[in-house]
Tab-separated table of C-alpha atoms in Angstrom:
chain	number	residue	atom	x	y	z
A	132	UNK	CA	0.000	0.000	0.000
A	133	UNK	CA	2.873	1.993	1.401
A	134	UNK	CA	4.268	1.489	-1.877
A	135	UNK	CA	2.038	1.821	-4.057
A	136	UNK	CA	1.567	6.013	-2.563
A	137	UNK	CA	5.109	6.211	-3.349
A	138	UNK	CA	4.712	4.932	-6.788
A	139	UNK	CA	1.640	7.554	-7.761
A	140	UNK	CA	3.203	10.226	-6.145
A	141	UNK	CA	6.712	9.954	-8.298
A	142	UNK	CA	4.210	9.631	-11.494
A	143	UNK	CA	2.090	12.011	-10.608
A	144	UNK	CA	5.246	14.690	-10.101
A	145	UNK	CA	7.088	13.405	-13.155
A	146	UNK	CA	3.336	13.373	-15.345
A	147	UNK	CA	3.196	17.009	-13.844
A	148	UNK	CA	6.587	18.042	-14.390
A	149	UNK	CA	6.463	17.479	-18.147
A	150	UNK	CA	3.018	18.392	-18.937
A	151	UNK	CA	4.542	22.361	-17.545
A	152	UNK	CA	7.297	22.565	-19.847
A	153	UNK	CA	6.211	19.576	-22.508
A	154	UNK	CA	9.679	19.799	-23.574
A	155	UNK	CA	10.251	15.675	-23.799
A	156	UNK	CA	7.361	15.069	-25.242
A	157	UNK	CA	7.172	17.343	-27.667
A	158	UNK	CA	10.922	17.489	-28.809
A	159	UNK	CA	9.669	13.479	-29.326
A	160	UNK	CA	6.578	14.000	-31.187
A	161	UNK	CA	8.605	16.220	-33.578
A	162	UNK	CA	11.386	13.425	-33.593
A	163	UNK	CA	9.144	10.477	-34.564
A	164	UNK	CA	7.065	12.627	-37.232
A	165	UNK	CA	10.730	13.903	-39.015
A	166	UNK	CA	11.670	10.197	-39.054
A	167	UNK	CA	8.417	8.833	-40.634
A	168	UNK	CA	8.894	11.928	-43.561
A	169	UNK	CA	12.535	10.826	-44.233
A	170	UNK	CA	11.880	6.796	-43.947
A	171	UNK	CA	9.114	7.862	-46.701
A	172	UNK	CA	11.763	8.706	-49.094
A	173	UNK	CA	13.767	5.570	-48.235
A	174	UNK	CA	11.769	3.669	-50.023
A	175	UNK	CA	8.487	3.992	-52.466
A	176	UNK	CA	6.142	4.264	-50.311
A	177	UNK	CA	3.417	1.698	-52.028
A	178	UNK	CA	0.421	-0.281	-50.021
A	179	UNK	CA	2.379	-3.294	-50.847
A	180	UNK	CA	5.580	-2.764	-49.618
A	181	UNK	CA	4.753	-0.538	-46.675
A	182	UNK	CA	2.241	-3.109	-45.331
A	183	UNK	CA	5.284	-5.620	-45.456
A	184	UNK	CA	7.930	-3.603	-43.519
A	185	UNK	CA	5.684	-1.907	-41.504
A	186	UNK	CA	6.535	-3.508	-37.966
A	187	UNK	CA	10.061	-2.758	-38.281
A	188	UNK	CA	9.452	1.232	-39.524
A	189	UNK	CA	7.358	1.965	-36.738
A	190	UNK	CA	9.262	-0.129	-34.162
A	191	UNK	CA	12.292	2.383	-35.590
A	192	UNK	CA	10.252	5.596	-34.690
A	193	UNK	CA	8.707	4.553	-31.825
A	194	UNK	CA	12.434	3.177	-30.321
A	195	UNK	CA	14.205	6.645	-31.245
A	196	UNK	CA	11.513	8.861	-29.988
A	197	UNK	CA	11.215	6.577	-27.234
A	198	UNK	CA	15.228	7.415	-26.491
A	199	UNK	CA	14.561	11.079	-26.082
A	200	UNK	CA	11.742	10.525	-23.469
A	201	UNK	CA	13.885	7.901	-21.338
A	202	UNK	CA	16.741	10.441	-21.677
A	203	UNK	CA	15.125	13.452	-20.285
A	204	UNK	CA	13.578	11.173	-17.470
A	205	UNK	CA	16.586	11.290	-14.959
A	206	UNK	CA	18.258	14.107	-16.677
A	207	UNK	CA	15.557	16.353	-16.109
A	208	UNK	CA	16.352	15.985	-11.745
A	209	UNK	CA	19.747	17.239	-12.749
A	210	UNK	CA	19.080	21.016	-12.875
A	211	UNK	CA	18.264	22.034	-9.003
A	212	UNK	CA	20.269	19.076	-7.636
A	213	UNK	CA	16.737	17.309	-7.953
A	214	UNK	CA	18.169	14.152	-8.122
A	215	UNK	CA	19.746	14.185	-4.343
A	216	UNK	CA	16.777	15.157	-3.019
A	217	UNK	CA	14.573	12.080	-4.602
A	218	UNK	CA	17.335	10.031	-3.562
A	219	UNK	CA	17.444	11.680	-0.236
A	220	UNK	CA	13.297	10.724	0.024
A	221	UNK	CA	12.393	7.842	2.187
A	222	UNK	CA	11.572	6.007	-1.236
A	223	UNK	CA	12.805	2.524	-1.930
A	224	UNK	CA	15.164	2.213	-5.590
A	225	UNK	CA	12.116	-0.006	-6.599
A	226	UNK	CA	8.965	2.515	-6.099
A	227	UNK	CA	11.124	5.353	-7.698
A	228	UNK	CA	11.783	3.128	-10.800
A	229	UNK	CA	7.708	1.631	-10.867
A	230	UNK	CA	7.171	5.441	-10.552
A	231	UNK	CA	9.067	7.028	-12.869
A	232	UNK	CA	8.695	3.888	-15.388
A	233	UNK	CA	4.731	4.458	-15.646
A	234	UNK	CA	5.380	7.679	-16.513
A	235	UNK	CA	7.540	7.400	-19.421
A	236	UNK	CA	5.397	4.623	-20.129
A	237	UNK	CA	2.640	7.256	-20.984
A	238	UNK	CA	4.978	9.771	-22.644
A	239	UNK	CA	6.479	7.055	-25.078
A	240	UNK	CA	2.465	5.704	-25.597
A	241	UNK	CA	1.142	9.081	-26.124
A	242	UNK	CA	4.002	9.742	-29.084
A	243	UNK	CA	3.104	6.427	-30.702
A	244	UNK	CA	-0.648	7.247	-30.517
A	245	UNK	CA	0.013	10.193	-32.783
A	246	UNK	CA	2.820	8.779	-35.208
A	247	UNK	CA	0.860	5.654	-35.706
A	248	UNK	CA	-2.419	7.632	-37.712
A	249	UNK	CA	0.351	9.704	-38.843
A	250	UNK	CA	1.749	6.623	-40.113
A	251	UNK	CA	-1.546	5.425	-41.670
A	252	UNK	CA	-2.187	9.176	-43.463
A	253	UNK	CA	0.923	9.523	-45.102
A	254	UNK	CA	1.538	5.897	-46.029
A	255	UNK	CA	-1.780	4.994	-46.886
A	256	UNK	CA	-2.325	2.272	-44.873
A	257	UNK	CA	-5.716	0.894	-43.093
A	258	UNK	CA	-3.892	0.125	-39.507
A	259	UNK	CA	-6.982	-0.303	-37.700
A	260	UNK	CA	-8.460	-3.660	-38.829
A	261	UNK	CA	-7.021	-5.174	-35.564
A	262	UNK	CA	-7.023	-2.209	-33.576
A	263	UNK	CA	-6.646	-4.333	-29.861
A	264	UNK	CA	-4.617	-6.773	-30.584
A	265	UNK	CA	-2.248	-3.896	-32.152
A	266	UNK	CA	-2.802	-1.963	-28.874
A	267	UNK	CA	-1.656	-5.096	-26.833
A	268	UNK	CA	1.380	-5.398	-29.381
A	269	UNK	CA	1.985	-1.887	-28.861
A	270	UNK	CA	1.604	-1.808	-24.771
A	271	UNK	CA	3.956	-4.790	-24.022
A	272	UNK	CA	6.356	-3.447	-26.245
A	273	UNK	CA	6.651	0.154	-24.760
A	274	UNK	CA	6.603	-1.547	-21.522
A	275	UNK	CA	9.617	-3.577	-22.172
A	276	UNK	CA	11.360	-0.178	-23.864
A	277	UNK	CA	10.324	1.440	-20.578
A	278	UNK	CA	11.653	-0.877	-18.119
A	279	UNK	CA	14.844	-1.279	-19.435
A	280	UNK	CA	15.389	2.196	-20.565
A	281	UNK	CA	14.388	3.582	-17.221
A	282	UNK	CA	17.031	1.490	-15.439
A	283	UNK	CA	19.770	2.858	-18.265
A	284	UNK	CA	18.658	6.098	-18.104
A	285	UNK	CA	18.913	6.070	-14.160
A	286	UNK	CA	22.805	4.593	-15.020
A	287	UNK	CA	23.836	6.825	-17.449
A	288	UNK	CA	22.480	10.268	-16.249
A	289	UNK	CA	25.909	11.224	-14.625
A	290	UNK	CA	28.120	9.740	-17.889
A	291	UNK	CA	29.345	12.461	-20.259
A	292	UNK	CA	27.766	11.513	-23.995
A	293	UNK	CA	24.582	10.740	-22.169
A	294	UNK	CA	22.726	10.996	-25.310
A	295	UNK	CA	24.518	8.575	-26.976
A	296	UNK	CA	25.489	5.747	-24.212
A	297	UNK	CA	21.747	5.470	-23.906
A	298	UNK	CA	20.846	4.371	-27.056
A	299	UNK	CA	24.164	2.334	-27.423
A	300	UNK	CA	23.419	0.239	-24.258
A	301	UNK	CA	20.016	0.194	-24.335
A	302	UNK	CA	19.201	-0.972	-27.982
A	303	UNK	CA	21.287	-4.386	-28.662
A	304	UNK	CA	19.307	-5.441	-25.211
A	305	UNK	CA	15.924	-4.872	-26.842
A	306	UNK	CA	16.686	-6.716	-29.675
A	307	UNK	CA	14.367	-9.383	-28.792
A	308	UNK	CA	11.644	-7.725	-27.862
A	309	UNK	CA	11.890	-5.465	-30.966
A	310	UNK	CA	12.175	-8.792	-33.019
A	311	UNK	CA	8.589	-9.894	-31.833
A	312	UNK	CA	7.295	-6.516	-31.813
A	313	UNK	CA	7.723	-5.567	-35.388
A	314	UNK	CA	6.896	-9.155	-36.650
A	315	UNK	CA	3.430	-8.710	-34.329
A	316	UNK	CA	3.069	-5.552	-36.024
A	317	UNK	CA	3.484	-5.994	-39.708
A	318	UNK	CA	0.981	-8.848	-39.093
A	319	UNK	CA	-1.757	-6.621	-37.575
A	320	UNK	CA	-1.599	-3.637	-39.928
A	321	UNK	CA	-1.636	-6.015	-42.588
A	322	UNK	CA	-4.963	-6.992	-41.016
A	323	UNK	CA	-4.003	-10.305	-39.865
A	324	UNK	CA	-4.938	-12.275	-37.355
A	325	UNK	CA	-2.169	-13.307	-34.586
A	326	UNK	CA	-2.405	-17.083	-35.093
A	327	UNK	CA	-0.561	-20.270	-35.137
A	328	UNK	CA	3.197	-20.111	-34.658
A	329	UNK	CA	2.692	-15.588	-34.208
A	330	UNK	CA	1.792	-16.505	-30.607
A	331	UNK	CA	5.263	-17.249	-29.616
A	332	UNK	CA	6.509	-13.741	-30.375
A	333	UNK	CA	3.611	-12.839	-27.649
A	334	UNK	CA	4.744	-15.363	-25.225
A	335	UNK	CA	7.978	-13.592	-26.179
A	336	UNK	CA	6.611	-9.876	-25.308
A	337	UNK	CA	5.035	-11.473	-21.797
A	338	UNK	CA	8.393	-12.947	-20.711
A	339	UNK	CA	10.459	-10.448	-21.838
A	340	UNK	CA	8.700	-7.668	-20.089
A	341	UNK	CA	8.501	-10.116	-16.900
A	342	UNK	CA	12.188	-10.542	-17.023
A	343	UNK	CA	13.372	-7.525	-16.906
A	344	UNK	CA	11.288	-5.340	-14.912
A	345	UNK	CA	12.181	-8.078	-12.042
A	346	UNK	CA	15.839	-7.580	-12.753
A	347	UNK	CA	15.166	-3.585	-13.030
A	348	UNK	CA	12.744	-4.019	-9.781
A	349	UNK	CA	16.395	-5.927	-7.647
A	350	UNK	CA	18.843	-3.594	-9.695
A	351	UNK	CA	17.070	-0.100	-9.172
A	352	UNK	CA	18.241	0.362	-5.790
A	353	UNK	CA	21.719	-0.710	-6.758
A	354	UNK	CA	22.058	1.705	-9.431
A	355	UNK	CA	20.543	4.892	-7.688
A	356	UNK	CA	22.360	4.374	-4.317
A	357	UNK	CA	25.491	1.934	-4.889
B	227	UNK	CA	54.855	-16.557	-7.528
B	228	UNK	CA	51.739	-15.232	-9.540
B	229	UNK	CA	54.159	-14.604	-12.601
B	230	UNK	CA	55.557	-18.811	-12.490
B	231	UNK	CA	52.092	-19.378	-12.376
B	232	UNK	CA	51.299	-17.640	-15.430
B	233	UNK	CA	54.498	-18.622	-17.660
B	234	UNK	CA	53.700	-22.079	-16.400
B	235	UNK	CA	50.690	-22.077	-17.918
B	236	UNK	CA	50.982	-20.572	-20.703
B	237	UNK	CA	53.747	-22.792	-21.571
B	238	UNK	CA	51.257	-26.053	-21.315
B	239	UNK	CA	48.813	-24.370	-23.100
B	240	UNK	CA	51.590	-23.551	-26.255
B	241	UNK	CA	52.727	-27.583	-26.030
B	242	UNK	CA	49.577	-28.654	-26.173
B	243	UNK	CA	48.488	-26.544	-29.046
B	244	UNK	CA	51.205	-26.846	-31.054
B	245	UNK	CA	51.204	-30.531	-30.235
B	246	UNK	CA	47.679	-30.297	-31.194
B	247	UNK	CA	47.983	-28.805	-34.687
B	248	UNK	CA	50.264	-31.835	-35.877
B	249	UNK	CA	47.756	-33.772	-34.490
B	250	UNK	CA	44.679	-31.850	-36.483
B	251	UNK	CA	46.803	-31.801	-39.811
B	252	UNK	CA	47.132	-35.119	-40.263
B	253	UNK	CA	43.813	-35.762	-40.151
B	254	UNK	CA	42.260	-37.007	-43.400
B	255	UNK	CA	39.862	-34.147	-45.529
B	256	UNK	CA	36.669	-34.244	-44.746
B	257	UNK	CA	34.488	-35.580	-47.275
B	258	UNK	CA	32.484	-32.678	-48.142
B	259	UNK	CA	34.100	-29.692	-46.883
B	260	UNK	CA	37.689	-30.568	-47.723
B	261	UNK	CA	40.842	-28.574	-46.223
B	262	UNK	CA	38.524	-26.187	-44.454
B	263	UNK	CA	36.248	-27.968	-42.485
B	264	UNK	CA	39.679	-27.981	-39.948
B	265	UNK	CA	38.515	-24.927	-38.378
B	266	UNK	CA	36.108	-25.866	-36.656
B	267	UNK	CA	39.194	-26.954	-34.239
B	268	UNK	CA	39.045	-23.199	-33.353
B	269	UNK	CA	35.817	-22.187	-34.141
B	270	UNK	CA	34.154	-24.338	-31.454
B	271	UNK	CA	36.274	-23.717	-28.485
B	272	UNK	CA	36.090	-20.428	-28.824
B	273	UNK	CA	32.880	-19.802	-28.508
B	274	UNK	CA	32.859	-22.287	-25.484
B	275	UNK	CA	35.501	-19.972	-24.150
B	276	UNK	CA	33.538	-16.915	-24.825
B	277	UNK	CA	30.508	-18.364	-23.526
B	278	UNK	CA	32.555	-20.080	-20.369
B	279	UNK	CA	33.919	-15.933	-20.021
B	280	UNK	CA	30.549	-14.488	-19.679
B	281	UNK	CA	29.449	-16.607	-17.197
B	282	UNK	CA	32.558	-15.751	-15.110
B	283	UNK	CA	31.731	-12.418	-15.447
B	284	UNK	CA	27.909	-12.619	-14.382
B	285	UNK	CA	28.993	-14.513	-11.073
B	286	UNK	CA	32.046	-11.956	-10.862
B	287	UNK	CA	29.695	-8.940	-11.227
B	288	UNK	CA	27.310	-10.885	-9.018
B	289	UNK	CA	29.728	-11.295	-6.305
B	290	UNK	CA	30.779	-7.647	-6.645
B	291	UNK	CA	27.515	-6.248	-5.658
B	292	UNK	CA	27.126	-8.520	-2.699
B	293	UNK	CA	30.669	-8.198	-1.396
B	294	UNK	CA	31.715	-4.713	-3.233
B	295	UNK	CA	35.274	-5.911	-3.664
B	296	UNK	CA	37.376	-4.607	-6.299
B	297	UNK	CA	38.910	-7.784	-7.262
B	298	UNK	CA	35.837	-9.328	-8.459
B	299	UNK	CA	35.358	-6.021	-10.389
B	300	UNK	CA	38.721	-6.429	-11.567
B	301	UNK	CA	37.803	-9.956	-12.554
B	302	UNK	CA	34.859	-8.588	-14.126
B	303	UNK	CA	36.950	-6.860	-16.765
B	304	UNK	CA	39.559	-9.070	-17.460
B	305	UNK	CA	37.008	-12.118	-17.809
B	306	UNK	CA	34.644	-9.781	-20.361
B	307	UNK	CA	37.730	-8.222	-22.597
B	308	UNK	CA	39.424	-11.433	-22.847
B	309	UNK	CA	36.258	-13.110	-23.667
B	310	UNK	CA	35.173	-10.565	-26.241
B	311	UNK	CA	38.438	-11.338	-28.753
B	312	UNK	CA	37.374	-14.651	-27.790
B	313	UNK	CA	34.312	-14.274	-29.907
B	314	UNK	CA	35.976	-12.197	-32.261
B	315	UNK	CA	38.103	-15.188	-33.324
B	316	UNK	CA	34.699	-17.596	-33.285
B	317	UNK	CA	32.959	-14.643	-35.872
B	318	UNK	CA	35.918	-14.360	-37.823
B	319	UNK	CA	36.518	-17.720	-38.465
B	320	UNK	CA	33.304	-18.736	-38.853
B	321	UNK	CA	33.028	-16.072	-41.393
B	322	UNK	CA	35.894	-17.532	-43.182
B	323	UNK	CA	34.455	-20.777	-43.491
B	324	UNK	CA	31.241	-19.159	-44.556
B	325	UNK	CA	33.170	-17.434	-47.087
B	326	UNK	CA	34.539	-21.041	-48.680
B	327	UNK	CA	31.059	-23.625	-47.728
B	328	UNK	CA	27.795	-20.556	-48.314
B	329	UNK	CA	30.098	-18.375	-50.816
B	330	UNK	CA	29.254	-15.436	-48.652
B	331	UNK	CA	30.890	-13.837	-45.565
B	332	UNK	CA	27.596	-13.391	-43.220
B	333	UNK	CA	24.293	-14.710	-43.351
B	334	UNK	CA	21.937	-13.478	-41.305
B	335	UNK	CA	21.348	-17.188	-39.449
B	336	UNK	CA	20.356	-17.362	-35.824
B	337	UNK	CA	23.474	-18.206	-34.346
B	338	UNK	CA	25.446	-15.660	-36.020
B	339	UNK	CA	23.028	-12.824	-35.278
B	340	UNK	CA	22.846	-14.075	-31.687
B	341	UNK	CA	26.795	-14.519	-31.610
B	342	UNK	CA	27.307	-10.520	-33.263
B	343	UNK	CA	24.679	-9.358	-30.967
B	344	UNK	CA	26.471	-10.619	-27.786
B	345	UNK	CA	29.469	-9.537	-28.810
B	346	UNK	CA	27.903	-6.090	-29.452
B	347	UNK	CA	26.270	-6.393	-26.225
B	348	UNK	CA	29.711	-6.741	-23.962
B	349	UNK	CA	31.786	-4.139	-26.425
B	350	UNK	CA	28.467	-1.887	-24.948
B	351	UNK	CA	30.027	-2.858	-21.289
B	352	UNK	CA	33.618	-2.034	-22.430
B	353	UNK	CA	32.560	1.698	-23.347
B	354	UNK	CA	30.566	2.051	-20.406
B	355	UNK	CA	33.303	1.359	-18.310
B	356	UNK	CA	35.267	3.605	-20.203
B	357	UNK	CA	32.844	6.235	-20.032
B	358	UNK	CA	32.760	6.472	-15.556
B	359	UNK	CA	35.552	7.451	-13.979
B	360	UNK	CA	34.391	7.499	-10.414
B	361	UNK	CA	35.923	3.483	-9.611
B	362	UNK	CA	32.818	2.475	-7.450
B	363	UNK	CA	30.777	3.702	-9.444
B	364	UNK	CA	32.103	2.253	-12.403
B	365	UNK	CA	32.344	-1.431	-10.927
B	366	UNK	CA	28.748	-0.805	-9.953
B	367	UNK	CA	27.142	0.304	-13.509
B	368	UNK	CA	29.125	-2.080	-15.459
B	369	UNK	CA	28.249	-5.065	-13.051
B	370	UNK	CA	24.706	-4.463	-13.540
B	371	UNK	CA	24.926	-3.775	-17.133
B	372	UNK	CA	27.007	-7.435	-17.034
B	373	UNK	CA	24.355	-8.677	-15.307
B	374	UNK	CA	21.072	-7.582	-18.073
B	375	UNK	CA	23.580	-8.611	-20.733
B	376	UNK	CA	24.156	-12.253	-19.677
B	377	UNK	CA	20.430	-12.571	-19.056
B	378	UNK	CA	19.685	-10.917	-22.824
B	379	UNK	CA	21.987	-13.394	-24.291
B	380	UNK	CA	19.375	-16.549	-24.073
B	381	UNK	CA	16.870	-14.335	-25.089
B	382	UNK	CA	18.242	-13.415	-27.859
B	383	UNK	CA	19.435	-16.629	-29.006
B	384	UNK	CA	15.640	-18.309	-28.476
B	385	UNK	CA	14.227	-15.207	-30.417
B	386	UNK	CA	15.983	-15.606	-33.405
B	387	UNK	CA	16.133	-19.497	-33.647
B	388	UNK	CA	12.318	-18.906	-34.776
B	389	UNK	CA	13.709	-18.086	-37.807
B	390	UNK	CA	14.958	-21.086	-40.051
B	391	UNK	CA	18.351	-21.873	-39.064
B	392	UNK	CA	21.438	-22.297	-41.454
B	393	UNK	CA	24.262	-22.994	-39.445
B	394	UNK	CA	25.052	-26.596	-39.213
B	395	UNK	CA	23.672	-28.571	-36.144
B	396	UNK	CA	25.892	-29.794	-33.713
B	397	UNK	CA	27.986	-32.632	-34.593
B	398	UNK	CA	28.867	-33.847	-31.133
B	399	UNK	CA	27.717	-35.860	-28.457
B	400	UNK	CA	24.303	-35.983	-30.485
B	401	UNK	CA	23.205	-38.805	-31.862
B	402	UNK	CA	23.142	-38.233	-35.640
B	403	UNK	CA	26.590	-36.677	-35.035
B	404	UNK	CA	29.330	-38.278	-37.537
B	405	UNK	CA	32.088	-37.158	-36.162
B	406	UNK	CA	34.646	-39.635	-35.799
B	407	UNK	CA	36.302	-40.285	-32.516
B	408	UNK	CA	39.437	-39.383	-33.552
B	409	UNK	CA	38.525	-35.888	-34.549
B	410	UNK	CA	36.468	-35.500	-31.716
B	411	UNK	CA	39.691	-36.266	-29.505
B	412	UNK	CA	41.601	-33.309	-31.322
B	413	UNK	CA	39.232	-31.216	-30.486
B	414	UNK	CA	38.675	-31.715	-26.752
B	415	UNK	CA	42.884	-31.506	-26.756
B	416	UNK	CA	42.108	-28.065	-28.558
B	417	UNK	CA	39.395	-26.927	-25.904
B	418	UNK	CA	41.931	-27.892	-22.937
B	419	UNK	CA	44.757	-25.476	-24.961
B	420	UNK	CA	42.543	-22.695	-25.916
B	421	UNK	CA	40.719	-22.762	-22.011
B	422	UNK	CA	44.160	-22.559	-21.054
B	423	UNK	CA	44.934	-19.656	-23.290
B	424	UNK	CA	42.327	-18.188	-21.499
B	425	UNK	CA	43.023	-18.240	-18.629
B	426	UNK	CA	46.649	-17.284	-18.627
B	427	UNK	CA	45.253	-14.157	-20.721
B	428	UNK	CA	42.597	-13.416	-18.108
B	429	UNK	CA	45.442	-13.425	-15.424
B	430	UNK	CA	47.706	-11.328	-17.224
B	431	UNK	CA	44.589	-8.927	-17.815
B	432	UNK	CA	43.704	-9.202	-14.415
B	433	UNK	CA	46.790	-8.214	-12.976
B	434	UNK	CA	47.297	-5.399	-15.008
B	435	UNK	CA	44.156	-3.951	-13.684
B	436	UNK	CA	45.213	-4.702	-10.158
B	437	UNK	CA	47.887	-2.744	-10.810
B	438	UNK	CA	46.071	-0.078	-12.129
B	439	UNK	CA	43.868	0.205	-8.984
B	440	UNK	CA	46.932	0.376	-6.841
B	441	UNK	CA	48.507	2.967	-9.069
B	442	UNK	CA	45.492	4.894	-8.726
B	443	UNK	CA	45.255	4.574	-5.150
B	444	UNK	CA	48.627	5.798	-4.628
B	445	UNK	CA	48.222	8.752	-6.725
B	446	UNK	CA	45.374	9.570	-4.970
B	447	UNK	CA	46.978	9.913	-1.282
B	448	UNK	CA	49.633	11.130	-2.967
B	449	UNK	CA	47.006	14.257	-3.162
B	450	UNK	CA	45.716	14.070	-0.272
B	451	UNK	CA	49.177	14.431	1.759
């Protein structure tokens, strides 16, 4: 119970925080829209084609817009020495990671609610004919880019090159679930079904995200406090 | 004492080898393959080595946050770096033999992927080390960064075995395996040598970085006073 106040209260202040000076979120709504416009000239942008590579171009945008979210996160307690005094709060490694974690969580979402019609508009594509099974796709996904990114961007928030040891750690680790991601989600916005041997890659998400927000829940403490 | 040690070692692990690769050329071609089927005498062990390293350095990085002593962080390093050209030498010489059997350098098979990605993810642990310079906190990040890359690694590897598989299937201790017992003998010699190799590498490594520490220290009172 005790925890779960300490857990609201961190998202609350972080869900606060960035709705005041929207800079995240909107330097990564801007971020995810450029790369959808340049992908576009990477390659014709027919029904056919786009339908087939699909998973993989939005799993791209989602990822690097994803980056700048997780790397504001902890960087934005630098200014103010904010981050001694959460560290300083009675608040166990774990809450502050649940915490800040559900928050990005909803940043990273809300960016790939508005690239994915983006998505549809300028690439003509009909991505709604599974719209919840997409939505799943797309929440165990960002969860497992969340949970691991929060932990990295916890680790690398005093490292000079922030912006670029984030994305260098953080990426080769995701590989899996980014693997079952964009497979999942060429197959939906092609309006398929997730059937037959597609499960696995679910069973993948599931255990993936289970993984490593238990090693993220034991490691949290570790990182922020030594 | 250390140093005998070391030399010692290093010296069995040369005799063997060298003993070893008399041994492995006069072994008959194999059918199929020909002249280059031979490196699998170095392909194979190592990746055991590699994958022998890693798991060193998960219990070293392990034991590092429980006990927070430097020489398991020390360890840490020498394990991972040696392991890493390790794995270079299992890529490169599998892509050699790619090269000569597929008539292509890389394929994008399940075990290769999984073998570049692991070796991508513990270069990632080699620049984050190099990016801290605080020593605790170093050892800290890179042990848990050690510790989300060892558990990615079998992730990885089940993730991409979905897709069809090209690499040949092991030919040992399986029961469709043909390879003789003769070969198989050569190569076990082989693993012994190149364990060896190893380990007198991860020593050396190890001590270096030791060294280092002390160094470090040193300069650091020196300051102080």
């Amino acid at each position: 119970m005790r925890f779960l106040r300490q857990v609201a209260v961190i998202t609350a202040k972080d869900l606060r925080a960035e709705m005041r000076t929207k800079e995240a979120i909107n330097a990564s709504f801007a971020f995810a829209i450029v790369i959808l416009l340049i992908l576009s000239f990477a390659f014709d942008p027919t029904e056919e084609t786009t339908r087939e590579i699909s998973g993989g171009l939005l799993w791209i945008v989602f990822t690097f817009a994803g980056t700048l979210v997780l790397n504001r996160s902890f960087a934005r307690e630098l200014p103010n020495d904010c981050l001694d005094g959460l560290l300083a709060a009675p608040v166990p490694g774990s809450a502050l990671f649940v915490g800040k974690a559900l928050a990005n969580f909803v940043f990273i979402l809300a960016v790939e609610m508005v690239a994915l019609p983006v998505f549809g508009i300028f690439y003509n594509v009909r991505w709604t004919r599974q719209f919840w099974p997409l939505m799943l796709v797309l929440v165990l996904g960002t969860w497992g880019l969340t949970a691991i990114g929060t932990v990295f961007s916890a680790l690398t928030v005093n490292i000079r090159l922030r912006e670029v040891m984030l994305p260098l750690l953080v990426y080769p680790l995701m590989i899996p679930m980014l693997l079952g991601a964009m497979r999942l989600t060429a197959l939906l916005v092609a309006g398929q079904p997730i059937a037959g041997d597609d499960t696995v890659w679910l069973r993948l998400l599931f255990g993936f995200d289970i993984i490593f927000t238990a090693l993220a829940l034991v490691l949290m403490e570790t990182v922020l406090r030594g | 004492m250390r140093q005998k040690v070391i030399f010692a070692m290093l010296a069995l692990a040369a005799i063997i080898f060298v003993r070893n690769l008399y041994v492995i050329s006069m072994l008959p071609d194999e059918v199929n393959q020909g002249q280059i089927f031979r490196i699998i005498f170095f392909h194979v062990p190592a990746a055991a080595a590699a994958m022998t390293g890693s798991a060193v350095a998960l219990m070293a990085s392990v034991l590092f946050l429980i006990k927070k002593d430097f020489f398991y962080d020390s360890l840490a390093v020498a394990v991972t770096e040696v392991g890493l050209a390790f794995l270079a030498v299992n890529l490169v010489t599998g892509s050699i033999w790619a090269r000569v059997i597929w008539g292509v350098w890389w394929a994008w098979d399940p075990r290769l992927t999984s073998a570049l990605i692991c070796w991508i993810l513990y270069a990632g642990y080699m620049i984050l080390r190099q990016a801290l310079e605080e020593p605790t906190q170093r050892a800290t990040f890179a042990a848990v960064y050690s510790i989300f890359a060892f558990t990615d690694v079998p992730i990885v590897y089940f993730s991409i075995r979905w897709w069809r598989t090209i690499h040949p299937q092991p030919v040992f201790f399986s029961k469709n395996g043909s390879f003789p017992a003769d070969w198989l003998r050569a190569l076990l010699v082989n693993v012994v040598a190149i364990f060896l190799f190893y380990a007198v590498l991860t020593m050396i490594r190890l001590r270096q970085e030791q060294t280092q520490r002390e160094i470090d220290y040193l300069r650091r009172t020196a300051h102080a006073m």
